[in-house]
Amino acid sequence: MARAGRRPGPTNTPDAILAAARELFAERGFQATTIRAVAASAGVNAALVHHYFATKERLFVAALNLPLNPAEAIVNVLAAGPREQFAERLVRFFVSTWREPATGQPLQAVLRSAASTDQGAAMFRNLVENVLLERAAAALGVPKLRVVVAMSHLLGLVLGATILQIEPLASATDDELVELIAPTIHRYLSPDS
Amino acid sequence: MARAGRRPGPTNTPDAILAAARELFAERGFQATTIRAVAASAGVNAALVHHYFATKERLFVAALNLPLNPAEAIVNVLAAGPREQFAERLVRFFVSTWREPATGQPLQAVLRSAASTDQGAAMFRNLVENVLLERAAAALGVPKLRVVVAMSHLLGLVLGATILQIEPLASATDDELVELIAPTIHRYLSPDS
């Protein structure tokens, strides 16, 4: 683990771990990739991977360059107020996430890469199937298919509003979007619907 | 308009017109591109462009390699039965369009190119803003924003089911998808909702 130089850069330890993680996750998928294998491939001790990224799931989210952990975000939004207004909070949170440059730009990059490269698609599929779906479906008490359909709706909106910049979607107000879309997300993600 | 050889190929007249159209539509947008300009750029008479493609809109759909004209498809599905079941017919039609290889593969290609290149995004935005939205919103009697939101939902589903191949969406039955999604599309695209 000797460092060749003093300046931080693409050769520092967290970046080396992330590069190894991206390669292994893309090649083997989320389930078959271990922290130990990532550490070995990066030439570091597994304890150091845990030190920087805590869990395999967080390492994966970091390797994808995601601005946030979508499973944690759903659980947090769920806990932030009454269940009856969960869909409204989620849509508002999601619209501001894609409109805020610090989170919107990495989100667009992930989406572009998922839509245009096989490796990007595999990473994204792994994220949804292994990190997001199980936990979100359990926390919400709805079947996984409903979670994927709701997520696809939100992804389609990001695509239309930011990458394709289709009007009048791109410049609709947050309130217009919440009013239109929250009832749909409520229907998809409520256990009683 | 002399033809150099006898075999059909990338140098035949319709292909030359389409190549010129793709370049001009991408460069100037749908509105500013004329049949006359496309004809001049392809080195043919404007009457010949009309002969092969009838209208600028159809030329544009052909230049995009779209398997169908989305505005015509919506109008046809609308006319095919009672308005109350329009959303169900539309979702069923759309799911079979993306699952049928002859129409699904070109649709995926358009979506990939729209998500990954600036020219693809511009062509797609032009298609929606100039060909789809006006006509669909008028035929359905709903604001354009609702049409874009419904379309984004359907695009997100194609992305998730075909390009990203996320389960359990990718292998859900047509009936499951219609049951889940048709009420949403009904709500977005009904004038009284």
mmCIF file of C-alpha atoms in Angstrom:
data_model
loop_
_atom_site.group_PDB
_atom_site.id
_atom_site.type_symbol
_atom_site.label_atom_id
_atom_site.label_comp_id
_atom_site.label_asym_id
_atom_site.label_seq_id
_atom_site.Cartn_x
_atom_site.Cartn_y
_atom_site.Cartn_z
ATOM 1 C CA MET A 1 0.000 0.000 0.000
ATOM 2 C CA ALA A 2 2.950 2.345 -0.466
ATOM 3 C CA ARG A 3 1.871 5.584 -2.118
ATOM 4 C CA ALA A 4 4.101 6.704 -4.985
ATOM 5 C CA GLY A 5 3.551 10.460 -4.567
ATOM 6 C CA ARG A 6 2.136 12.930 -2.084
ATOM 7 C CA ARG A 7 -0.671 14.541 -4.060
ATOM 8 C CA PRO A 8 -4.159 13.001 -4.110
ATOM 9 C CA GLY A 9 -5.276 11.876 -7.567
ATOM 10 C CA PRO A 10 -6.413 8.927 -9.566
ATOM 11 C CA THR A 11 -3.796 6.766 -7.897
ATOM 12 C CA ASN A 12 -4.922 7.324 -4.297
ATOM 13 C CA THR A 13 -6.380 4.466 -2.300
ATOM 14 C CA PRO A 14 -10.145 5.198 -2.440
ATOM 15 C CA ASP A 15 -9.928 5.766 -6.197
ATOM 16 C CA ALA A 16 -7.949 2.552 -6.688
ATOM 17 C CA ILE A 17 -10.603 0.687 -4.675
ATOM 18 C CA LEU A 18 -13.396 2.270 -6.742
ATOM 19 C CA ALA A 19 -11.691 1.401 -10.032
ATOM 20 C CA ALA A 20 -11.281 -2.220 -8.938
ATOM 21 C CA ALA A 21 -14.897 -2.290 -7.712
ATOM 22 C CA ARG A 22 -16.259 -0.954 -11.012
ATOM 23 C CA GLU A 23 -14.392 -3.627 -12.925
ATOM 24 C CA LEU A 24 -15.461 -6.511 -10.681
ATOM 25 C CA PHE A 25 -19.096 -5.435 -10.261
ATOM 26 C CA ALA A 26 -19.457 -5.054 -14.036
ATOM 27 C CA GLU A 27 -17.769 -8.396 -14.704
ATOM 28 C CA ARG A 28 -19.314 -10.574 -11.978
ATOM 29 C CA GLY A 29 -22.386 -8.673 -10.809
ATOM 30 C CA PHE A 30 -23.180 -7.410 -7.335
ATOM 31 C CA GLN A 31 -23.899 -10.752 -5.635
ATOM 32 C CA ALA A 32 -20.729 -12.542 -6.751
ATOM 33 C CA THR A 33 -18.390 -9.643 -5.957
ATOM 34 C CA THR A 34 -16.870 -9.669 -2.476
ATOM 35 C CA ILE A 35 -15.171 -6.878 -0.540
ATOM 36 C CA ARG A 36 -12.207 -9.258 -0.243
ATOM 37 C CA ALA A 37 -11.950 -9.650 -4.044
ATOM 38 C CA VAL A 38 -12.162 -5.883 -4.575
ATOM 39 C CA ALA A 39 -9.445 -5.338 -1.958
ATOM 40 C CA ALA A 40 -7.187 -7.955 -3.567
ATOM 41 C CA SER A 41 -7.684 -6.456 -7.013
ATOM 42 C CA ALA A 42 -6.896 -2.966 -5.685
ATOM 43 C CA GLY A 43 -3.841 -4.278 -3.814
ATOM 44 C CA VAL A 44 -5.114 -3.189 -0.388
ATOM 45 C CA ASN A 45 -6.337 -4.856 2.805
ATOM 46 C CA ALA A 46 -10.074 -5.658 3.062
ATOM 47 C CA ALA A 47 -10.224 -3.709 6.351
ATOM 48 C CA LEU A 48 -9.293 -0.584 4.427
ATOM 49 C CA VAL A 49 -12.202 -1.084 2.014
ATOM 50 C CA HIS A 50 -14.506 -1.333 5.028
ATOM 51 C CA HIS A 51 -12.879 1.761 6.505
ATOM 52 C CA TYR A 52 -13.603 3.862 3.401
ATOM 53 C CA PHE A 53 -16.947 2.412 2.270
ATOM 54 C CA ALA A 54 -18.412 0.539 5.284
ATOM 55 C CA THR A 55 -20.512 -1.968 3.284
ATOM 56 C CA LYS A 56 -20.521 -3.636 -0.131
ATOM 57 C CA GLU A 57 -23.722 -1.762 -0.932
ATOM 58 C CA ARG A 58 -22.142 1.632 -0.200
ATOM 59 C CA LEU A 59 -19.060 0.670 -2.188
ATOM 60 C CA PHE A 60 -21.339 -0.184 -5.101
ATOM 61 C CA VAL A 61 -23.230 3.127 -4.883
ATOM 62 C CA ALA A 62 -19.896 4.982 -4.773
ATOM 63 C CA ALA A 63 -18.548 2.961 -7.727
ATOM 64 C CA LEU A 64 -21.604 3.998 -9.747
ATOM 65 C CA ASN A 65 -20.917 7.659 -8.900
ATOM 66 C CA LEU A 66 -24.482 7.917 -7.641
ATOM 67 C CA PRO A 67 -25.218 11.151 -5.764
ATOM 68 C CA LEU A 68 -27.188 9.187 -3.138
ATOM 69 C CA ASN A 69 -28.141 5.660 -2.135
ATOM 70 C CA PRO A 70 -31.640 5.221 -3.587
ATOM 71 C CA ALA A 71 -32.652 2.569 -1.027
ATOM 72 C CA GLU A 72 -31.579 4.790 1.889
ATOM 73 C CA ALA A 73 -33.314 7.780 0.261
ATOM 74 C CA ILE A 74 -36.649 5.906 0.050
ATOM 75 C CA VAL A 75 -36.394 4.741 3.661
ATOM 76 C CA ASN A 76 -35.552 8.283 4.800
ATOM 77 C CA VAL A 77 -38.403 9.874 2.835
ATOM 78 C CA LEU A 78 -40.757 7.235 4.230
ATOM 79 C CA ALA A 79 -39.699 8.075 7.800
ATOM 80 C CA ALA A 80 -39.917 11.847 7.279
ATOM 81 C CA GLY A 81 -43.699 12.204 7.675
ATOM 82 C CA PRO A 82 -47.087 10.478 7.503
ATOM 83 C CA ARG A 83 -47.372 7.547 5.099
ATOM 84 C CA GLU A 84 -50.365 9.180 3.418
ATOM 85 C CA GLN A 85 -48.085 11.951 2.071
ATOM 86 C CA PHE A 86 -45.133 9.697 1.265
ATOM 87 C CA ALA A 87 -45.674 9.802 -2.530
ATOM 88 C CA GLU A 88 -45.824 13.595 -2.528
ATOM 89 C CA ARG A 89 -42.608 13.839 -0.481
ATOM 90 C CA LEU A 90 -40.893 11.296 -2.738
ATOM 91 C CA VAL A 91 -41.801 13.072 -5.987
ATOM 92 C CA ARG A 92 -40.776 16.454 -4.532
ATOM 93 C CA PHE A 93 -37.496 14.982 -3.300
ATOM 94 C CA PHE A 94 -36.835 13.304 -6.643
ATOM 95 C CA VAL A 95 -37.605 16.415 -8.734
ATOM 96 C CA SER A 96 -35.271 18.529 -6.587
ATOM 97 C CA THR A 97 -32.596 15.798 -6.802
ATOM 98 C CA TRP A 98 -32.599 15.904 -10.599
ATOM 99 C CA ARG A 99 -32.830 19.730 -10.726
ATOM 100 C CA GLU A 100 -30.018 20.377 -8.234
ATOM 101 C CA PRO A 101 -26.786 20.342 -10.325
ATOM 102 C CA ALA A 102 -24.717 18.636 -7.589
ATOM 103 C CA THR A 103 -27.035 15.615 -7.628
ATOM 104 C CA GLY A 104 -28.683 15.963 -11.052
ATOM 105 C CA GLN A 105 -25.512 15.834 -13.115
ATOM 106 C CA PRO A 106 -24.226 12.535 -11.702
ATOM 107 C CA LEU A 107 -27.759 11.123 -12.012
ATOM 108 C CA GLN A 108 -27.840 12.079 -15.696
ATOM 109 C CA ALA A 109 -24.403 10.550 -16.212
ATOM 110 C CA VAL A 110 -25.512 7.233 -14.680
ATOM 111 C CA LEU A 111 -28.654 7.238 -16.812
ATOM 112 C CA ARG A 112 -26.755 8.034 -20.005
ATOM 113 C CA SER A 113 -24.237 5.326 -19.359
ATOM 114 C CA ALA A 114 -26.992 2.808 -18.489
ATOM 115 C CA ALA A 115 -28.846 3.591 -21.714
ATOM 116 C CA SER A 116 -25.826 3.584 -23.985
ATOM 117 C CA THR A 117 -23.377 0.904 -22.833
ATOM 118 C CA ASP A 118 -23.780 -2.750 -21.864
ATOM 119 C CA GLN A 119 -21.562 -2.263 -18.813
ATOM 120 C CA GLY A 120 -23.604 0.762 -17.718
ATOM 121 C CA ALA A 121 -26.841 -1.210 -18.174
ATOM 122 C CA ALA A 122 -25.476 -4.163 -16.162
ATOM 123 C CA MET A 123 -24.337 -1.903 -13.319
ATOM 124 C CA PHE A 124 -27.703 -0.169 -13.224
ATOM 125 C CA ARG A 125 -29.649 -3.452 -13.332
ATOM 126 C CA ASN A 126 -27.478 -4.741 -10.489
ATOM 127 C CA LEU A 127 -28.158 -1.610 -8.476
ATOM 128 C CA VAL A 128 -31.909 -1.887 -8.836
ATOM 129 C CA GLU A 129 -32.217 -5.659 -8.429
ATOM 130 C CA ASN A 130 -29.734 -6.006 -5.557
ATOM 131 C CA VAL A 131 -29.722 -2.735 -3.666
ATOM 132 C CA LEU A 132 -32.987 -0.928 -4.302
ATOM 133 C CA LEU A 133 -35.796 -3.395 -4.918
ATOM 134 C CA GLU A 134 -35.609 -5.779 -1.991
ATOM 135 C CA ARG A 135 -35.312 -3.077 0.600
ATOM 136 C CA ALA A 136 -37.805 -0.654 -0.952
ATOM 137 C CA ALA A 137 -40.453 -3.338 -1.536
ATOM 138 C CA ALA A 138 -40.064 -4.546 2.058
ATOM 139 C CA ALA A 139 -40.150 -1.043 3.557
ATOM 140 C CA LEU A 140 -43.216 -0.086 1.495
ATOM 141 C CA GLY A 141 -45.059 -3.393 1.745
ATOM 142 C CA VAL A 142 -45.730 -3.648 -2.010
ATOM 143 C CA PRO A 143 -44.667 -6.164 -4.701
ATOM 144 C CA LYS A 144 -41.338 -5.532 -6.447
ATOM 145 C CA LEU A 145 -43.046 -5.050 -9.815
ATOM 146 C CA ARG A 146 -44.796 -1.957 -8.452
ATOM 147 C CA VAL A 147 -41.494 -0.523 -7.241
ATOM 148 C CA VAL A 148 -39.852 -1.060 -10.647
ATOM 149 C CA VAL A 149 -42.817 0.493 -12.469
ATOM 150 C CA ALA A 150 -42.757 3.555 -10.171
ATOM 151 C CA MET A 151 -38.998 3.858 -10.569
ATOM 152 C CA SER A 152 -39.272 3.558 -14.362
ATOM 153 C CA HIS A 153 -41.813 6.372 -14.353
ATOM 154 C CA LEU A 154 -39.442 8.635 -12.407
ATOM 155 C CA LEU A 155 -36.481 7.682 -14.626
ATOM 156 C CA GLY A 156 -38.523 8.429 -17.741
ATOM 157 C CA LEU A 157 -39.252 11.877 -16.331
ATOM 158 C CA VAL A 158 -35.560 12.586 -15.647
ATOM 159 C CA LEU A 159 -34.739 11.450 -19.162
ATOM 160 C CA GLY A 160 -37.441 13.652 -20.707
ATOM 161 C CA ALA A 161 -36.784 16.704 -18.538
ATOM 162 C CA THR A 162 -32.987 16.777 -18.433
ATOM 163 C CA ILE A 163 -31.315 14.705 -21.155
ATOM 164 C CA LEU A 164 -33.959 15.205 -23.866
ATOM 165 C CA GLN A 165 -35.113 18.588 -22.474
ATOM 166 C CA ILE A 166 -38.617 18.204 -23.832
ATOM 167 C CA GLU A 167 -40.980 21.127 -23.257
ATOM 168 C CA PRO A 168 -43.258 21.815 -21.459
ATOM 169 C CA LEU A 169 -41.830 19.137 -19.121
ATOM 170 C CA ALA A 170 -38.346 20.638 -18.757
ATOM 171 C CA SER A 171 -39.648 23.946 -17.402
ATOM 172 C CA ALA A 172 -42.729 22.762 -15.494
ATOM 173 C CA THR A 173 -42.695 23.939 -11.874
ATOM 174 C CA ASP A 174 -41.975 21.518 -9.039
ATOM 175 C CA ASP A 175 -45.567 21.997 -7.832
ATOM 176 C CA GLU A 176 -47.059 21.154 -11.235
ATOM 177 C CA LEU A 177 -45.023 17.972 -11.378
ATOM 178 C CA VAL A 178 -45.861 16.947 -7.804
ATOM 179 C CA GLU A 179 -49.580 17.558 -8.399
ATOM 180 C CA LEU A 180 -49.574 15.483 -11.572
ATOM 181 C CA ILE A 181 -47.258 12.632 -10.584
ATOM 182 C CA ALA A 182 -47.670 12.115 -6.821
ATOM 183 C CA PRO A 183 -51.117 10.435 -7.151
ATOM 184 C CA THR A 184 -49.580 7.924 -9.598
ATOM 185 C CA ILE A 185 -46.691 7.111 -7.281
ATOM 186 C CA HIS A 186 -49.144 6.880 -4.386
ATOM 187 C CA ARG A 187 -51.188 4.318 -6.304
ATOM 188 C CA TYR A 188 -48.123 2.253 -7.286
ATOM 189 C CA LEU A 189 -46.489 2.323 -3.857
ATOM 190 C CA SER A 190 -49.414 2.015 -1.443
ATOM 191 C CA PRO A 191 -50.007 -1.468 -0.012
ATOM 192 C CA ASP A 192 -53.791 -0.978 -0.092
ATOM 193 C CA SER A 193 -54.156 0.043 -3.748
ATOM 194 C CA MET B 1 -30.240 12.035 -60.622
ATOM 195 C CA ALA B 2 -28.327 9.560 -62.753
ATOM 196 C CA ARG B 3 -27.741 6.317 -60.869
ATOM 197 C CA ALA B 4 -24.181 5.026 -60.993
ATOM 198 C CA GLY B 5 -25.021 1.335 -60.649
ATOM 199 C CA ARG B 6 -27.962 -1.004 -60.855
ATOM 200 C CA ARG B 7 -28.057 -2.520 -57.374
ATOM 201 C CA PRO B 8 -29.988 -0.820 -54.571
ATOM 202 C CA GLY B 9 -27.806 0.321 -51.690
ATOM 203 C CA PRO B 10 -26.802 3.290 -49.636
ATOM 204 C CA THR B 11 -26.570 5.396 -52.784
ATOM 205 C CA ASN B 12 -30.140 4.934 -53.965
ATOM 206 C CA THR B 13 -32.497 7.894 -54.019
ATOM 207 C CA PRO B 14 -34.625 7.296 -50.875
ATOM 208 C CA ASP B 15 -31.471 6.628 -48.831
ATOM 209 C CA ALA B 16 -29.804 9.765 -50.185
ATOM 210 C CA ILE B 17 -32.899 11.771 -49.248
ATOM 211 C CA LEU B 18 -32.941 10.249 -45.745
ATOM 212 C CA ALA B 19 -29.236 10.970 -45.214
ATOM 213 C CA ALA B 20 -29.747 14.607 -46.252
ATOM 214 C CA ALA B 21 -32.859 14.836 -44.053
ATOM 215 C CA ARG B 22 -31.051 13.459 -40.975
ATOM 216 C CA GLU B 23 -28.297 16.034 -41.406
ATOM 217 C CA LEU B 24 -30.623 19.001 -41.907
ATOM 218 C CA PHE B 25 -33.142 18.064 -39.200
ATOM 219 C CA ALA B 26 -30.327 17.622 -36.686
ATOM 220 C CA GLU B 27 -28.661 20.876 -37.718
ATOM 221 C CA ARG B 28 -31.682 23.183 -38.106
ATOM 222 C CA GLY B 29 -34.499 21.414 -36.267
ATOM 223 C CA PHE B 30 -37.847 20.269 -37.655
ATOM 224 C CA GLN B 31 -39.475 23.673 -38.136
ATOM 225 C CA ALA B 32 -36.654 25.321 -40.074
ATOM 226 C CA THR B 33 -36.035 22.361 -42.374
ATOM 227 C CA THR B 34 -37.969 22.397 -45.659
ATOM 228 C CA ILE B 35 -38.632 19.575 -48.129
ATOM 229 C CA ARG B 36 -37.039 21.873 -50.733
ATOM 230 C CA ALA B 37 -33.811 22.171 -48.711
ATOM 231 C CA VAL B 38 -33.638 18.405 -48.162
ATOM 232 C CA ALA B 39 -34.186 17.821 -51.887
ATOM 233 C CA ALA B 40 -31.458 20.309 -52.810
ATOM 234 C CA SER B 41 -29.013 18.759 -50.366
ATOM 235 C CA ALA B 42 -29.754 15.263 -51.736
ATOM 236 C CA GLY B 43 -29.442 16.525 -55.332
ATOM 237 C CA VAL B 44 -32.998 15.554 -56.291
ATOM 238 C CA ASN B 45 -36.235 17.314 -57.209
ATOM 239 C CA ALA B 46 -38.600 18.264 -54.352
ATOM 240 C CA ALA B 47 -41.423 16.377 -56.132
ATOM 241 C CA LEU B 48 -39.432 13.183 -55.707
ATOM 242 C CA VAL B 49 -39.176 13.737 -51.935
ATOM 243 C CA HIS B 50 -42.970 14.131 -51.847
ATOM 244 C CA HIS B 51 -43.300 11.006 -53.986
ATOM 245 C CA TYR B 52 -41.301 8.887 -51.532
ATOM 246 C CA PHE B 53 -42.309 10.422 -48.194
ATOM 247 C CA ALA B 54 -45.521 12.420 -48.810
ATOM 248 C CA THR B 55 -45.044 14.945 -45.973
ATOM 249 C CA LYS B 56 -42.244 16.535 -43.983
ATOM 250 C CA GLU B 57 -43.548 14.779 -40.885
ATOM 251 C CA ARG B 58 -43.340 11.352 -42.516
ATOM 252 C CA LEU B 59 -39.878 12.148 -43.872
ATOM 253 C CA PHE B 60 -38.840 13.021 -40.327
ATOM 254 C CA VAL B 61 -40.256 9.783 -38.866
ATOM 255 C CA ALA B 62 -38.456 7.816 -41.600
ATOM 256 C CA ALA B 63 -35.199 9.725 -40.980
ATOM 257 C CA LEU B 64 -35.419 8.764 -37.287
ATOM 258 C CA ASN B 65 -35.844 5.079 -38.275
ATOM 259 C CA LEU B 66 -38.987 4.980 -36.124
ATOM 260 C CA PRO B 67 -41.053 1.823 -36.569
ATOM 261 C CA LEU B 68 -44.251 3.902 -36.568
ATOM 262 C CA ASN B 69 -45.473 7.489 -36.476
ATOM 263 C CA PRO B 70 -46.342 8.048 -32.802
ATOM 264 C CA ALA B 71 -48.911 10.783 -33.549
ATOM 265 C CA GLU B 72 -50.712 8.575 -36.082
ATOM 266 C CA ALA B 73 -50.553 5.635 -33.666
ATOM 267 C CA ILE B 74 -52.266 7.620 -30.888
ATOM 268 C CA VAL B 75 -54.979 8.855 -33.251
ATOM 269 C CA ASN B 76 -55.549 5.300 -34.531
ATOM 270 C CA VAL B 77 -55.702 3.781 -31.043
ATOM 271 C CA LEU B 78 -58.107 6.551 -30.025
ATOM 272 C CA ALA B 79 -60.389 5.748 -32.982
ATOM 273 C CA ALA B 80 -60.252 1.972 -32.424
ATOM 274 C CA GLY B 81 -62.819 1.776 -29.593
ATOM 275 C CA PRO B 82 -64.602 3.627 -26.806
ATOM 276 C CA ARG B 83 -62.739 6.523 -25.205
ATOM 277 C CA GLU B 84 -63.182 4.987 -21.750
ATOM 278 C CA GLN B 85 -60.884 2.089 -22.740
ATOM 279 C CA PHE B 86 -58.408 4.200 -24.698
ATOM 280 C CA ALA B 87 -55.686 4.032 -22.030
ATOM 281 C CA GLU B 88 -55.930 0.254 -21.814
ATOM 282 C CA ARG B 89 -55.687 -0.071 -25.611
ATOM 283 C CA LEU B 90 -52.745 2.354 -25.706
ATOM 284 C CA VAL B 91 -50.729 0.544 -23.017
ATOM 285 C CA ARG B 92 -51.438 -2.843 -24.634
ATOM 286 C CA PHE B 93 -50.422 -1.489 -28.035
ATOM 287 C CA PHE B 94 -47.294 0.103 -26.632
ATOM 288 C CA VAL B 95 -46.177 -3.016 -24.712
ATOM 289 C CA SER B 96 -46.613 -5.173 -27.829
ATOM 290 C CA THR B 97 -44.755 -2.552 -29.904
ATOM 291 C CA TRP B 98 -41.716 -2.730 -27.637
ATOM 292 C CA ARG B 99 -41.884 -6.554 -27.302
ATOM 293 C CA GLU B 100 -42.241 -7.274 -31.044
ATOM 294 C CA PRO B 101 -38.651 -7.386 -32.406
ATOM 295 C CA ALA B 102 -39.573 -5.710 -35.720
ATOM 296 C CA THR B 103 -40.790 -2.595 -33.899
ATOM 297 C CA GLY B 104 -39.035 -2.957 -30.543
ATOM 298 C CA GLN B 105 -35.488 -2.995 -31.872
ATOM 299 C CA PRO B 106 -35.739 0.289 -33.813
ATOM 300 C CA LEU B 107 -37.515 1.830 -30.807
ATOM 301 C CA GLN B 108 -34.643 0.792 -28.541
ATOM 302 C CA ALA B 109 -32.129 2.174 -31.045
ATOM 303 C CA VAL B 110 -33.881 5.561 -31.129
ATOM 304 C CA LEU B 111 -34.023 5.646 -27.332
ATOM 305 C CA ARG B 112 -30.355 4.683 -26.937
ATOM 306 C CA SER B 113 -29.273 7.314 -29.431
ATOM 307 C CA ALA B 114 -31.502 9.950 -27.774
ATOM 308 C CA ALA B 115 -30.035 9.183 -24.348
ATOM 309 C CA SER B 116 -26.422 9.027 -25.448
ATOM 310 C CA THR B 117 -25.791 11.633 -28.155
ATOM 311 C CA ASP B 118 -26.666 15.321 -28.489
ATOM 312 C CA GLN B 119 -27.851 14.808 -32.075
ATOM 313 C CA GLY B 120 -30.053 11.898 -31.000
ATOM 314 C CA ALA B 121 -31.514 13.978 -28.169
ATOM 315 C CA ALA B 122 -32.206 16.924 -30.510
ATOM 316 C CA MET B 123 -33.926 14.670 -33.070
ATOM 317 C CA PHE B 124 -36.057 13.079 -30.368
ATOM 318 C CA ARG B 125 -36.998 16.429 -28.802
ATOM 319 C CA ASN B 126 -37.952 17.693 -32.267
ATOM 320 C CA LEU B 127 -40.088 14.625 -32.845
ATOM 321 C CA VAL B 128 -42.003 15.042 -29.621
ATOM 322 C CA GLU B 129 -42.363 18.823 -29.684
ATOM 323 C CA ASN B 130 -43.209 19.140 -33.396
ATOM 324 C CA VAL B 131 -44.844 15.906 -34.456
ATOM 325 C CA LEU B 132 -46.319 14.219 -31.410
ATOM 326 C CA LEU B 133 -47.396 16.782 -28.833
ATOM 327 C CA GLU B 134 -49.551 19.220 -30.751
ATOM 328 C CA ARG B 135 -51.576 16.550 -32.490
ATOM 329 C CA ALA B 136 -51.890 14.200 -29.498
ATOM 330 C CA ALA B 137 -52.879 16.982 -27.076
ATOM 331 C CA ALA B 138 -55.500 18.252 -29.546
ATOM 332 C CA ALA B 139 -56.891 14.777 -30.287
ATOM 333 C CA LEU B 140 -57.068 13.899 -26.584
ATOM 334 C CA GLY B 141 -58.236 17.288 -25.301
ATOM 335 C CA VAL B 142 -55.595 17.490 -22.544
ATOM 336 C CA PRO B 143 -52.708 19.906 -21.863
ATOM 337 C CA LYS B 144 -49.354 19.116 -23.490
ATOM 338 C CA LEU B 145 -47.670 18.633 -20.104
ATOM 339 C CA ARG B 146 -49.927 15.641 -19.446
ATOM 340 C CA VAL B 147 -49.015 14.100 -22.795
ATOM 341 C CA VAL B 148 -45.265 14.499 -22.116
ATOM 342 C CA VAL B 149 -45.612 13.027 -18.618
ATOM 343 C CA ALA B 150 -47.558 10.011 -19.957
ATOM 344 C CA MET B 151 -45.023 9.546 -22.763
ATOM 345 C CA SER B 152 -42.110 9.795 -20.300
ATOM 346 C CA HIS B 153 -43.732 7.078 -18.199
ATOM 347 C CA LEU B 154 -44.000 4.764 -21.215
ATOM 348 C CA LEU B 155 -40.419 5.546 -22.305
ATOM 349 C CA GLY B 156 -39.144 4.828 -18.795
ATOM 350 C CA LEU B 157 -40.850 1.438 -18.979
ATOM 351 C CA VAL B 158 -39.256 0.594 -22.345
ATOM 352 C CA LEU B 159 -35.882 1.624 -20.940
ATOM 353 C CA GLY B 160 -36.329 -0.500 -17.807
ATOM 354 C CA ALA B 161 -37.812 -3.526 -19.566
ATOM 355 C CA THR B 162 -35.653 -3.751 -22.683
ATOM 356 C CA ILE B 163 -32.397 -1.799 -22.455
ATOM 357 C CA LEU B 164 -31.796 -2.255 -18.715
ATOM 358 C CA GLN B 165 -33.736 -5.574 -18.536
ATOM 359 C CA ILE B 166 -34.690 -5.072 -14.913
ATOM 360 C CA GLU B 167 -36.667 -7.880 -13.280
ATOM 361 C CA PRO B 168 -39.487 -8.446 -12.516
ATOM 362 C CA LEU B 169 -40.422 -5.782 -15.099
ATOM 363 C CA ALA B 170 -38.722 -7.399 -18.096
ATOM 364 C CA SER B 171 -40.704 -10.624 -17.788
ATOM 365 C CA ALA B 172 -44.015 -9.289 -16.445
ATOM 366 C CA THR B 173 -46.957 -10.394 -18.590
ATOM 367 C CA ASP B 174 -48.722 -7.949 -20.898
ATOM 368 C CA ASP B 175 -51.827 -8.259 -18.701
ATOM 369 C CA GLU B 176 -49.939 -7.429 -15.507
ATOM 370 C CA LEU B 177 -48.493 -4.326 -17.135
ATOM 371 C CA VAL B 178 -51.820 -3.211 -18.595
ATOM 372 C CA GLU B 179 -53.564 -3.674 -15.236
ATOM 373 C CA LEU B 180 -50.916 -1.672 -13.406
ATOM 374 C CA ILE B 181 -50.236 1.110 -15.908
ATOM 375 C CA ALA B 182 -53.492 1.725 -17.818
ATOM 376 C CA PRO B 183 -55.191 3.532 -14.879
ATOM 377 C CA THR B 184 -52.216 5.918 -14.726
ATOM 378 C CA ILE B 185 -52.338 6.668 -18.435
ATOM 379 C CA HIS B 186 -56.114 7.058 -18.178
ATOM 380 C CA ARG B 187 -55.671 9.658 -15.447
ATOM 381 C CA TYR B 188 -52.992 11.583 -17.372
ATOM 382 C CA LEU B 189 -54.794 11.517 -20.720
ATOM 383 C CA SER B 190 -58.458 11.996 -19.792
ATOM 384 C CA PRO B 191 -59.789 15.526 -20.228
ATOM 385 C CA ASP B 192 -61.995 15.205 -17.117
ATOM 386 C CA SER B 193 -59.322 14.102 -14.643
#
